[in-house]
Coordinates of N, CA and C in Angstrom, one line a residue:
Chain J
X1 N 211.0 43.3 51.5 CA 211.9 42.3 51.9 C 211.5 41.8 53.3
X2 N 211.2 40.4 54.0 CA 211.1 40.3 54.9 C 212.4 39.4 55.4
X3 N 212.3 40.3 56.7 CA 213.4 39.6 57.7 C 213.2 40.9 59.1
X4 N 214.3 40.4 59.9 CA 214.4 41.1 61.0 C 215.1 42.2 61.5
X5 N 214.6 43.5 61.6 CA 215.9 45.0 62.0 C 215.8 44.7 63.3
X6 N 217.2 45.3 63.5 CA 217.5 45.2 65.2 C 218.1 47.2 65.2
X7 N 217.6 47.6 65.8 CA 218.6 48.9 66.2 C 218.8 49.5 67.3
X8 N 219.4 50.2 67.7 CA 220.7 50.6 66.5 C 221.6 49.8 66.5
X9 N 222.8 49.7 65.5 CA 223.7 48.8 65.2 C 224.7 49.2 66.1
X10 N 224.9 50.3 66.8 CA 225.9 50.6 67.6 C 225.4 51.7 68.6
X11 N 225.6 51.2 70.0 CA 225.0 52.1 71.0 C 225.8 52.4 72.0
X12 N 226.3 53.4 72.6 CA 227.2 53.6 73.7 C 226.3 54.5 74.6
X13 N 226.6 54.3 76.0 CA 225.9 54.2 77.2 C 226.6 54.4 78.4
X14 N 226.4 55.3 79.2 CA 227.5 55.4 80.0 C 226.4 54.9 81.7
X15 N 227.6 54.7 82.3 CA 227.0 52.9 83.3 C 225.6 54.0 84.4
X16 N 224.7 52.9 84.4 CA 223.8 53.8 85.1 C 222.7 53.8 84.7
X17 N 222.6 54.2 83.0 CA 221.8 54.3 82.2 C 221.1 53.0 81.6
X18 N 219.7 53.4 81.5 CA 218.9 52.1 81.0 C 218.8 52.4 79.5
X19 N 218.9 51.3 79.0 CA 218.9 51.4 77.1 C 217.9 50.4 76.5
X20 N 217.3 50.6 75.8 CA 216.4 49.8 75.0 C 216.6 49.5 73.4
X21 N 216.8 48.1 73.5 CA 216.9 47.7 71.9 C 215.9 47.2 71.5
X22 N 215.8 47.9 69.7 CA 214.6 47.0 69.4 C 214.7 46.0 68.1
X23 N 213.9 45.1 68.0 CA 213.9 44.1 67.3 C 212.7 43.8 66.6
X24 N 212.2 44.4 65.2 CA 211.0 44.2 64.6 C 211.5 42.7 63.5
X25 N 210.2 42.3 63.1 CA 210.2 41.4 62.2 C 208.9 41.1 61.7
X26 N 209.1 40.9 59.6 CA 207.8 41.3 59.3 C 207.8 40.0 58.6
X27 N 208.3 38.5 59.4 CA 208.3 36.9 59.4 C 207.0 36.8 59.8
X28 N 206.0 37.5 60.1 CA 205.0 36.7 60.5 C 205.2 35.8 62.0
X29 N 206.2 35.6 62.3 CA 206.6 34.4 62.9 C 206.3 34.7 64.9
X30 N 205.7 33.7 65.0 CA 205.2 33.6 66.8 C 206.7 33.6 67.6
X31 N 207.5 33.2 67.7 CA 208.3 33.1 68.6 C 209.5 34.3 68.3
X32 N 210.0 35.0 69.4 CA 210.9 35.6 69.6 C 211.7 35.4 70.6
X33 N 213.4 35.9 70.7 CA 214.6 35.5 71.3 C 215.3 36.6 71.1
X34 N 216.3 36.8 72.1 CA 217.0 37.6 72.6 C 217.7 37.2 73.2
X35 N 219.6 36.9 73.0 CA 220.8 36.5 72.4 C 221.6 37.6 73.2
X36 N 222.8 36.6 73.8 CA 224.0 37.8 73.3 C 225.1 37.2 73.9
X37 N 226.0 37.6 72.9 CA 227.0 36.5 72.8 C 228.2 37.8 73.0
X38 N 229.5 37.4 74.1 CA 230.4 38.3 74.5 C 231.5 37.9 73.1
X39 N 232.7 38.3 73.3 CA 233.7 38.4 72.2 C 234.2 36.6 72.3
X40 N 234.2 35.8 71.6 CA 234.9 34.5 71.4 C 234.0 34.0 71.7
X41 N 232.7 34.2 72.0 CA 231.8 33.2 73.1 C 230.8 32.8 71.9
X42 N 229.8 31.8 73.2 CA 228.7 31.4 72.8 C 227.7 32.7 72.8
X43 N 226.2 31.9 72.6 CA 225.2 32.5 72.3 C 224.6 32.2 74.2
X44 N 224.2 33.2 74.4 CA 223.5 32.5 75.8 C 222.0 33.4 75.7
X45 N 221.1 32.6 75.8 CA 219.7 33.1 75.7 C 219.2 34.2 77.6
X46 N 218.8 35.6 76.6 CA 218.7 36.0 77.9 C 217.0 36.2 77.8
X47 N 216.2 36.6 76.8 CA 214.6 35.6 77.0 C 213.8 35.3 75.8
X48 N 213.2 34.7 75.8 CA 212.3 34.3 74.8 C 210.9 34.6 75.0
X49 N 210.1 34.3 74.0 CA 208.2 34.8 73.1 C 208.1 33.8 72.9
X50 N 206.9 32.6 72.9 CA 206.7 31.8 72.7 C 205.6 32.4 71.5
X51 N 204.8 33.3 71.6 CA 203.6 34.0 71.2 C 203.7 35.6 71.9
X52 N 202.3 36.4 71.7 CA 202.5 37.8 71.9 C 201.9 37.5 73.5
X53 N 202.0 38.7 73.9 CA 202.0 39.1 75.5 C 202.0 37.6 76.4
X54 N 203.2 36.8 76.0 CA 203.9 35.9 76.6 C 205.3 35.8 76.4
X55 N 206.3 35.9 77.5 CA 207.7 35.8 77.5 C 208.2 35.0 78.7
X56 N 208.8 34.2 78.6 CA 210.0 33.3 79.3 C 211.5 34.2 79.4
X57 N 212.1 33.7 81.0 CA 213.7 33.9 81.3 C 214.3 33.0 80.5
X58 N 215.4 33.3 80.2 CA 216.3 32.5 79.3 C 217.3 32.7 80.4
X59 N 218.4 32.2 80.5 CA 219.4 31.7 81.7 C 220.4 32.7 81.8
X60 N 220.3 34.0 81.3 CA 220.9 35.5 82.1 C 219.7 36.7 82.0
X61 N 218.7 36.2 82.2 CA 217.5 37.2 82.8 C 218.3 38.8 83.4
X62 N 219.2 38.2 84.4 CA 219.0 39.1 85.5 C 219.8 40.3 84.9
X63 N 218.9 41.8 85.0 CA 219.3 43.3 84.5 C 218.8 43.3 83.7
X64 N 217.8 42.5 83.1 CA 216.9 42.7 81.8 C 215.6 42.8 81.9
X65 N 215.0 43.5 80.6 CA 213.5 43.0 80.4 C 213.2 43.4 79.5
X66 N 212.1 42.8 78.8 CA 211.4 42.7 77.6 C 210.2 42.5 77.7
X67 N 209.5 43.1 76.4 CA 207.7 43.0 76.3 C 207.5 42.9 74.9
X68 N 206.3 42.0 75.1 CA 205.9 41.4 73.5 C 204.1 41.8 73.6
X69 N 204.4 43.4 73.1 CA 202.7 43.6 72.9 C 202.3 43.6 71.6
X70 N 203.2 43.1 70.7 CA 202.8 43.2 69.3 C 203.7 42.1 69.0
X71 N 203.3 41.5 68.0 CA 203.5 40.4 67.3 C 204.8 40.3 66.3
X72 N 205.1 41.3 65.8 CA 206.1 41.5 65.1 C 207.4 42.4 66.2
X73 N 207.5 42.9 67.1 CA 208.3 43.5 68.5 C 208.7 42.6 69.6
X74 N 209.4 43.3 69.7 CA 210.1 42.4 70.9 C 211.1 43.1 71.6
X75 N 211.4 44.5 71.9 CA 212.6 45.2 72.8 C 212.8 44.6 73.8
X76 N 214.2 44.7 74.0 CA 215.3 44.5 74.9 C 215.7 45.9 75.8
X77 N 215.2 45.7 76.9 CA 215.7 47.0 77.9 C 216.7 46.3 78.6
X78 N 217.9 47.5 79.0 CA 219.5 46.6 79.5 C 219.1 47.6 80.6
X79 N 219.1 47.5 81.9 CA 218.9 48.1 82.9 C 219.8 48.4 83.6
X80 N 219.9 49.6 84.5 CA 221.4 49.6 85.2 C 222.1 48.6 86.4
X81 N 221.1 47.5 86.3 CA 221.2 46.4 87.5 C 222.1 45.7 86.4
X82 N 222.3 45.3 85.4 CA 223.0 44.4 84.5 C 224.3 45.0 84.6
X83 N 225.1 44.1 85.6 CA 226.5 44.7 85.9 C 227.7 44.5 85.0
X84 N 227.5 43.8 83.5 CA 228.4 44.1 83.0 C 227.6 43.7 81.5
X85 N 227.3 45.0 81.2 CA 226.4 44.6 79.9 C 226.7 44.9 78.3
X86 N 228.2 45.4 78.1 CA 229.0 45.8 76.9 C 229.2 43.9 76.6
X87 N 228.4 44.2 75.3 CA 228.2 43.0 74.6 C 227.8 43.0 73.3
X88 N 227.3 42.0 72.8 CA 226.7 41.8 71.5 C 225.8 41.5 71.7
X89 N 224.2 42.0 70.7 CA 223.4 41.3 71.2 C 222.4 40.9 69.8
X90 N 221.7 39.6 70.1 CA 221.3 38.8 68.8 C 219.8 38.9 69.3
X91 N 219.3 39.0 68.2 CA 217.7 39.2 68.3 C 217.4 38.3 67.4
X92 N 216.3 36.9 67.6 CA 215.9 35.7 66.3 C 214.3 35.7 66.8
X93 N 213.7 35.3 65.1 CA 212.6 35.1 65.7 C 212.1 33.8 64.4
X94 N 211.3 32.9 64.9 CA 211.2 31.7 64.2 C 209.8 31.7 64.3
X95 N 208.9 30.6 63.2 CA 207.7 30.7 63.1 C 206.8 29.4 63.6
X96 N 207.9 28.4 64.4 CA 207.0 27.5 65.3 C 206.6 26.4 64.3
X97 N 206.7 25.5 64.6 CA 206.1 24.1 64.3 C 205.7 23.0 65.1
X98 N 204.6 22.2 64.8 CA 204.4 21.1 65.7 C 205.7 20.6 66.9
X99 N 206.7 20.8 66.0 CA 207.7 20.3 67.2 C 208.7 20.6 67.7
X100 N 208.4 22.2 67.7 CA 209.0 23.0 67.9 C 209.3 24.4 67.5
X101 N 210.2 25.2 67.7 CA 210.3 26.8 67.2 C 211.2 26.8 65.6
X102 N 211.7 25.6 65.4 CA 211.8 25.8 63.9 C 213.1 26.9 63.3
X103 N 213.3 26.5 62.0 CA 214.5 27.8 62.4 C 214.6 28.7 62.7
X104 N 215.3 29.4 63.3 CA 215.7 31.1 64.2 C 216.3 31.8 62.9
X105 N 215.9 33.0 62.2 CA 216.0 33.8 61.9 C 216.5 34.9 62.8
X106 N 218.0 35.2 62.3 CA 218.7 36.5 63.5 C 219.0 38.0 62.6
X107 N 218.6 38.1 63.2 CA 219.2 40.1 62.8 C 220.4 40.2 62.9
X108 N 220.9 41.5 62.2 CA 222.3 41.9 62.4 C 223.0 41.5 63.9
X109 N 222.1 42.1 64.7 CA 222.9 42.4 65.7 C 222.5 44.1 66.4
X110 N 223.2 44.1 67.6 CA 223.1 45.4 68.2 C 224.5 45.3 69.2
X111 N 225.6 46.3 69.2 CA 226.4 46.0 70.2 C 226.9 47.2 70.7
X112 N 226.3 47.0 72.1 CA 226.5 47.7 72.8 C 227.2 48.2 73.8
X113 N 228.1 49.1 73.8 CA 229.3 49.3 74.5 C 229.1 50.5 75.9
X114 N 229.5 50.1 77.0 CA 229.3 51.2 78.6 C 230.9 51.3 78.9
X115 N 230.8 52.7 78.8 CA 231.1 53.6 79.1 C 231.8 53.9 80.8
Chain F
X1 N 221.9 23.0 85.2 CA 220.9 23.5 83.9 C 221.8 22.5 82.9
X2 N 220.7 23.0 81.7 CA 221.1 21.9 80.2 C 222.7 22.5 80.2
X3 N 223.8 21.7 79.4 CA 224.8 22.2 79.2 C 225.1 21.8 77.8
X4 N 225.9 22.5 76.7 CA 226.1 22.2 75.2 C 227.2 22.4 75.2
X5 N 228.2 21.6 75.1 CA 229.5 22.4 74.8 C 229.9 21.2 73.5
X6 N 230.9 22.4 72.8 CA 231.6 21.8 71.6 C 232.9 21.9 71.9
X7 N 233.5 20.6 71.2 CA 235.0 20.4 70.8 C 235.6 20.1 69.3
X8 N 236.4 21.1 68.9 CA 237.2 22.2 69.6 C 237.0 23.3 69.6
X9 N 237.4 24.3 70.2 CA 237.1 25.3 70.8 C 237.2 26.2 69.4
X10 N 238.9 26.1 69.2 CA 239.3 26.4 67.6 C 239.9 25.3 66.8
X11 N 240.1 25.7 65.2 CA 240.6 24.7 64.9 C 241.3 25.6 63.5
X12 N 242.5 25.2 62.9 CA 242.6 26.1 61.9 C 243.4 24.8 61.2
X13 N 243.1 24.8 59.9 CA 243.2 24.1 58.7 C 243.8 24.5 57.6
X14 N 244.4 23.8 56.8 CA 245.0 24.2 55.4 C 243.6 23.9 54.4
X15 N 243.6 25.1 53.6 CA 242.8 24.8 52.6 C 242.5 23.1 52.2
X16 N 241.6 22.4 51.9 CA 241.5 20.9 51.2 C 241.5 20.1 52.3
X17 N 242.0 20.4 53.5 CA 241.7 19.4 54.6 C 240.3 19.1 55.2
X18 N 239.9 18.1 55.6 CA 239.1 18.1 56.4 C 238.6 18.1 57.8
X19 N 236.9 18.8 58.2 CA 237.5 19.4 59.8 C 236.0 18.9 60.1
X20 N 236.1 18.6 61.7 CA 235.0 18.2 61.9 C 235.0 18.8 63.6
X21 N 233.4 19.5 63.9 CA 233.3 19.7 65.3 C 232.2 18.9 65.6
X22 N 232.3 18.4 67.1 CA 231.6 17.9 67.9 C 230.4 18.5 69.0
X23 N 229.4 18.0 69.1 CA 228.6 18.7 69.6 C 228.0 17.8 70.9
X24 N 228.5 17.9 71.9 CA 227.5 17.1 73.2 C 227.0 17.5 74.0
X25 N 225.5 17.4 74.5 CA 224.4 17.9 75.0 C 224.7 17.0 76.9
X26 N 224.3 17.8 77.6 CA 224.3 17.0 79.1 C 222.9 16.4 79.2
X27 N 221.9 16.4 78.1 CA 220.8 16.0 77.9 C 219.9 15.1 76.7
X28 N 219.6 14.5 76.8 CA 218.7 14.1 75.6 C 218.1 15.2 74.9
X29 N 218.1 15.3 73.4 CA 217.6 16.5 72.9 C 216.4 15.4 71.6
X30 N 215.7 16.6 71.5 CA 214.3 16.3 70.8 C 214.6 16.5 69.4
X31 N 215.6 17.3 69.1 CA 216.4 18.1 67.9 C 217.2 19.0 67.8
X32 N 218.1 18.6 66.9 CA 219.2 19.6 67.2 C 219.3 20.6 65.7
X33 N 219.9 21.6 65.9 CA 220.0 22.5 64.9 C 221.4 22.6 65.0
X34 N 221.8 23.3 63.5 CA 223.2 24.1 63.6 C 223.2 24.8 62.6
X35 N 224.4 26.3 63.2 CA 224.1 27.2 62.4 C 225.9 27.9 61.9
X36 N 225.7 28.6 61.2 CA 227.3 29.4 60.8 C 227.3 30.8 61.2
X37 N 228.1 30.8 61.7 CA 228.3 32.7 61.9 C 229.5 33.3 61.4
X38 N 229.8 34.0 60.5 CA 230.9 34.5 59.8 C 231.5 35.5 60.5
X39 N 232.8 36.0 60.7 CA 233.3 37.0 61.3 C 232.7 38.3 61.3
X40 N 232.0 39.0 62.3 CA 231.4 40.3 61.9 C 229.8 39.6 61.9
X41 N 229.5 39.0 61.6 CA 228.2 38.4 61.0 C 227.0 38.0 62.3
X42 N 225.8 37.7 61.7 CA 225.3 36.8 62.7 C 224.9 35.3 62.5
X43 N 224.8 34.6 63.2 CA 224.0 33.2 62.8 C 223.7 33.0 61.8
X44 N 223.4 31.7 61.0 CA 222.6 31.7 59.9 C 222.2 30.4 59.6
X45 N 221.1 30.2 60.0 CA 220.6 28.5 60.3 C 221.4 27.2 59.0
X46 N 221.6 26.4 59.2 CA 222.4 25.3 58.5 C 221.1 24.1 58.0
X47 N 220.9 23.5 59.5 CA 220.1 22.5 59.3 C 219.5 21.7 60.4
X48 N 218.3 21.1 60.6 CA 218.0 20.9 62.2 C 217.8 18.9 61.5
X49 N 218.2 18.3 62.7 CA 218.1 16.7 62.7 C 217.2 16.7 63.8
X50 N 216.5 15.0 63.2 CA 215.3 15.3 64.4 C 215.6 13.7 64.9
X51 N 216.1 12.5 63.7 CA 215.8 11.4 64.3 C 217.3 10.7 64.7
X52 N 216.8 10.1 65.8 CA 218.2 9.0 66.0 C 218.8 8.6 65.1
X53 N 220.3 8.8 65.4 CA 220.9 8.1 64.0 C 220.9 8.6 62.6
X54 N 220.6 9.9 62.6 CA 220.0 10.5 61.3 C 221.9 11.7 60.8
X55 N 221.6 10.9 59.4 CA 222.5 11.6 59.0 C 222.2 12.2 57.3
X56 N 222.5 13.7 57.3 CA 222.0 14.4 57.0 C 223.3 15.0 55.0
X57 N 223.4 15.4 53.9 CA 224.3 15.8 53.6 C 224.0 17.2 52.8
X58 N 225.1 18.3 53.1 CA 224.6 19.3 52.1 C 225.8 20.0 51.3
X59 N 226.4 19.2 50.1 CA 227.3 19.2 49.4 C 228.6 18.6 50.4
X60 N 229.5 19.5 50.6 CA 230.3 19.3 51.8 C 230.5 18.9 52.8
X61 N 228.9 19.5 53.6 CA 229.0 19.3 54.7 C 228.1 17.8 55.3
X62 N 228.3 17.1 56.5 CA 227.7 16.3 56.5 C 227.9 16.3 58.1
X63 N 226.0 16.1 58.2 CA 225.8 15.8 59.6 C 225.4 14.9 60.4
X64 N 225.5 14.6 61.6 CA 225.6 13.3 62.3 C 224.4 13.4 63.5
X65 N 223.2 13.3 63.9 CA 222.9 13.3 65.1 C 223.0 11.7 65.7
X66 N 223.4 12.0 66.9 CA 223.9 10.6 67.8 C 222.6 9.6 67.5
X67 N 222.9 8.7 68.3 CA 221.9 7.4 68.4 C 221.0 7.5 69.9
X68 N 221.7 7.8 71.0 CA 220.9 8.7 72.0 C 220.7 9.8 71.7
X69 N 221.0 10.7 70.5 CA 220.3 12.0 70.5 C 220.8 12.7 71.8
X70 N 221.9 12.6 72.3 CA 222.8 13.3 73.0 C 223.9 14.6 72.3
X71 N 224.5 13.9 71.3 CA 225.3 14.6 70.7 C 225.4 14.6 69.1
X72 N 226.0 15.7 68.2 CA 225.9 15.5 67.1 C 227.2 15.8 66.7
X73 N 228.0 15.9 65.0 CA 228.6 16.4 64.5 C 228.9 16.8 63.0
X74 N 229.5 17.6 62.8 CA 229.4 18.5 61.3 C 230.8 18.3 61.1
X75 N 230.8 17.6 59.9 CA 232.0 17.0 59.2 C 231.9 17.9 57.9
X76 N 233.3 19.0 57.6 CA 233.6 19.5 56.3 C 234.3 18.7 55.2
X77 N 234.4 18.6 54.1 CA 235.3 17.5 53.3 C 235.7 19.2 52.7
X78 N 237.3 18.6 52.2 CA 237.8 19.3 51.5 C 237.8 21.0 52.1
X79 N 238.3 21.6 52.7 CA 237.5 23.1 53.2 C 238.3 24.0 52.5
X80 N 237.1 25.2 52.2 CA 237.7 26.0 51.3 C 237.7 27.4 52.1
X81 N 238.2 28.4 51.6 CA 238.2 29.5 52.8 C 237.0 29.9 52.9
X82 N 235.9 30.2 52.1 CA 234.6 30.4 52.4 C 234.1 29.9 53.5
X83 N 234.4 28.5 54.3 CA 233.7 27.8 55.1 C 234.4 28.8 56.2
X84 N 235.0 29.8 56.7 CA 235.8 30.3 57.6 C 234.4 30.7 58.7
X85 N 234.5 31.1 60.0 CA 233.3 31.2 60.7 C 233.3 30.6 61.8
X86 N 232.2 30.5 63.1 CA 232.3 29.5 63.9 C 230.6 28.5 63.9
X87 N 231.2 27.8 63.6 CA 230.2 26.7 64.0 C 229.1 26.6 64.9
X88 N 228.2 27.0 65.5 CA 227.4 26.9 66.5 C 226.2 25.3 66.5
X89 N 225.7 24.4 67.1 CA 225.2 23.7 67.3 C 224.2 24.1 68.6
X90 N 222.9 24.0 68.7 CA 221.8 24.2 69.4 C 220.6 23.6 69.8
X91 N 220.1 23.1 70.6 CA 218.9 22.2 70.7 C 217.7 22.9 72.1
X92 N 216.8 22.1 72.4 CA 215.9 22.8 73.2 C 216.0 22.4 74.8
X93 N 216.0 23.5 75.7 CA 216.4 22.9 76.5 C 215.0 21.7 77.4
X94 N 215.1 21.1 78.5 CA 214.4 20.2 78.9 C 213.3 21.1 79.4
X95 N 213.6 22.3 79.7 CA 212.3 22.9 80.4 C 211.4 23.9 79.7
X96 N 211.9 23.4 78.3 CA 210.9 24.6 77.4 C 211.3 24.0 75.9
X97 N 210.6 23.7 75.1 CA 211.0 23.2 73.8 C 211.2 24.6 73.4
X98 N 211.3 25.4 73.6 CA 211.0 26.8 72.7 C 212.4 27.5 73.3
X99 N 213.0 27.0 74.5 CA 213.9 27.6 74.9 C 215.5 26.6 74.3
X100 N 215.9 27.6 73.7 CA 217.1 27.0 72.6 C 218.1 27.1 72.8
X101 N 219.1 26.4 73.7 CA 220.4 26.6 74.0 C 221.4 26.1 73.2
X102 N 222.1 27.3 73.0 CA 223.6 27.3 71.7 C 224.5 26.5 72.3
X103 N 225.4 26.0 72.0 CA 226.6 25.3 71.8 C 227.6 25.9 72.4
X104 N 228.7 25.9 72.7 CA 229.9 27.3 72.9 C 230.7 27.5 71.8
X105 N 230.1 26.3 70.6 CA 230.7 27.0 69.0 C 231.9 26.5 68.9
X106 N 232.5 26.7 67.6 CA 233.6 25.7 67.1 C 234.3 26.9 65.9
X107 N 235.2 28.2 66.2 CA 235.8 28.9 65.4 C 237.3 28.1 64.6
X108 N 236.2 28.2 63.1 CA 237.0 27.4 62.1 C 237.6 28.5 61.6
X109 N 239.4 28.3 61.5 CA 240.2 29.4 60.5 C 240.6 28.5 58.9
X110 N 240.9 28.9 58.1 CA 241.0 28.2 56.6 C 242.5 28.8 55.9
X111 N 243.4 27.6 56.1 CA 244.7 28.5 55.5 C 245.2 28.1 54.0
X112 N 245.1 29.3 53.1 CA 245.2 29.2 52.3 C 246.3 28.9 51.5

């Protein structure tokens, strides 16, 4: 079946600690994203893959990071600088077209709760 | 920065009514997408508009992208409780086609 795992589906973390989510996908697909959306809220992009060992800030960068050394990967490290990081978090990855990234394919999810 | 916001925020309906959210961008968009997220759930792409003035139908639902390509909207006919969920609307922002900013979404309730 192809689509996208995100895990774990439920992570608890007590404040301090750095945690790493991961997001495979066996879409073939160039672009990856990383999401996370609080309770009632939007989606707010925290970065994007355009392609492999290339990534962009998405507009809550800050306490995060990610690396794309493989094509089908994409983890999410939540660092202890991310001052309030109990959230949800959405992992999409889309296969690019002439005019653009095309539709976003999302995983379950990962939500992560501190402690 | 780009800003998306939707109106309304919420909206809750009697079964058979009709419900429509709005979608306006603080920018010109190249294309817009929109997607459903069910309670518990995650996204799940809908449909992306690409031209001015393009309106789009998929059984019930029926979408609108503006004539400046500023804003769009997703009109339900008839809603049934399946359609329950929130709405999201999304396009690229100006400094990255690749970079996709979400909407602040449209939580539809369905009363039966």
């Amino acid at each position: 079946d192809g689509g996208i795992t995100q895990s774990p589906k439920y992570l608890f973390r007590k404040e301090g600690q750095n945690v790493t989510l991961s997001c495979e996908q066996n879409l073939n697909h160039d672009a990856m994203y990383w999401y996370r959306q609080d309770p009632g809220q939007g989606l707010r992009l925290i970065y994007y893959s355009q392609i492999v060992n290339d990534f962009q800030k998405g507009d809550i960068a800050e306490g995060y990071s990610v690396s794309r050394e493989k094509k089908e990967s994409f983890p999410l490290t939540v660092t202890s600088a991310q001052k309030n990081p109990t959230a949800f978090y959405l992992c999409a990855s889309s296969p690019g077209t002439g005019r653009g990234p095309g539709e976003l394919f999302f995983g379950e999810g990962s939500r992560l709760t501190v402690l | 920065g780009q800003q998306v916001m939707q109106i309304p925020q919420y909206q809750h309906v009697q079964e058979g009514e009709d419900f429509t959210t709005y979608c306006n961008s603080s920018t010109t968009l190249s294309n817009i997408q929109w997607y459903k997220q069910r309670p518990g759930g995650h996204p799940v792409f809908l449909i992306q508009l690409v031209k001015s003035g393009e309106v789009k139908k998929q059984k019930r639902l029926t979408f609108q992208f503006g004539e400046a390509k500023k804003n769009s909207s997703l009109h339900i006919t008839a809603t049934q409780t399946t359609d329950v969920g929130t709405y999201f609307c999304a396009g690229p922002s100006p400094s990255g086609t690749y970079k996709y900013i979400f909407g602040t979404g449209t939580r539809l309730k369905v009363l039966a």
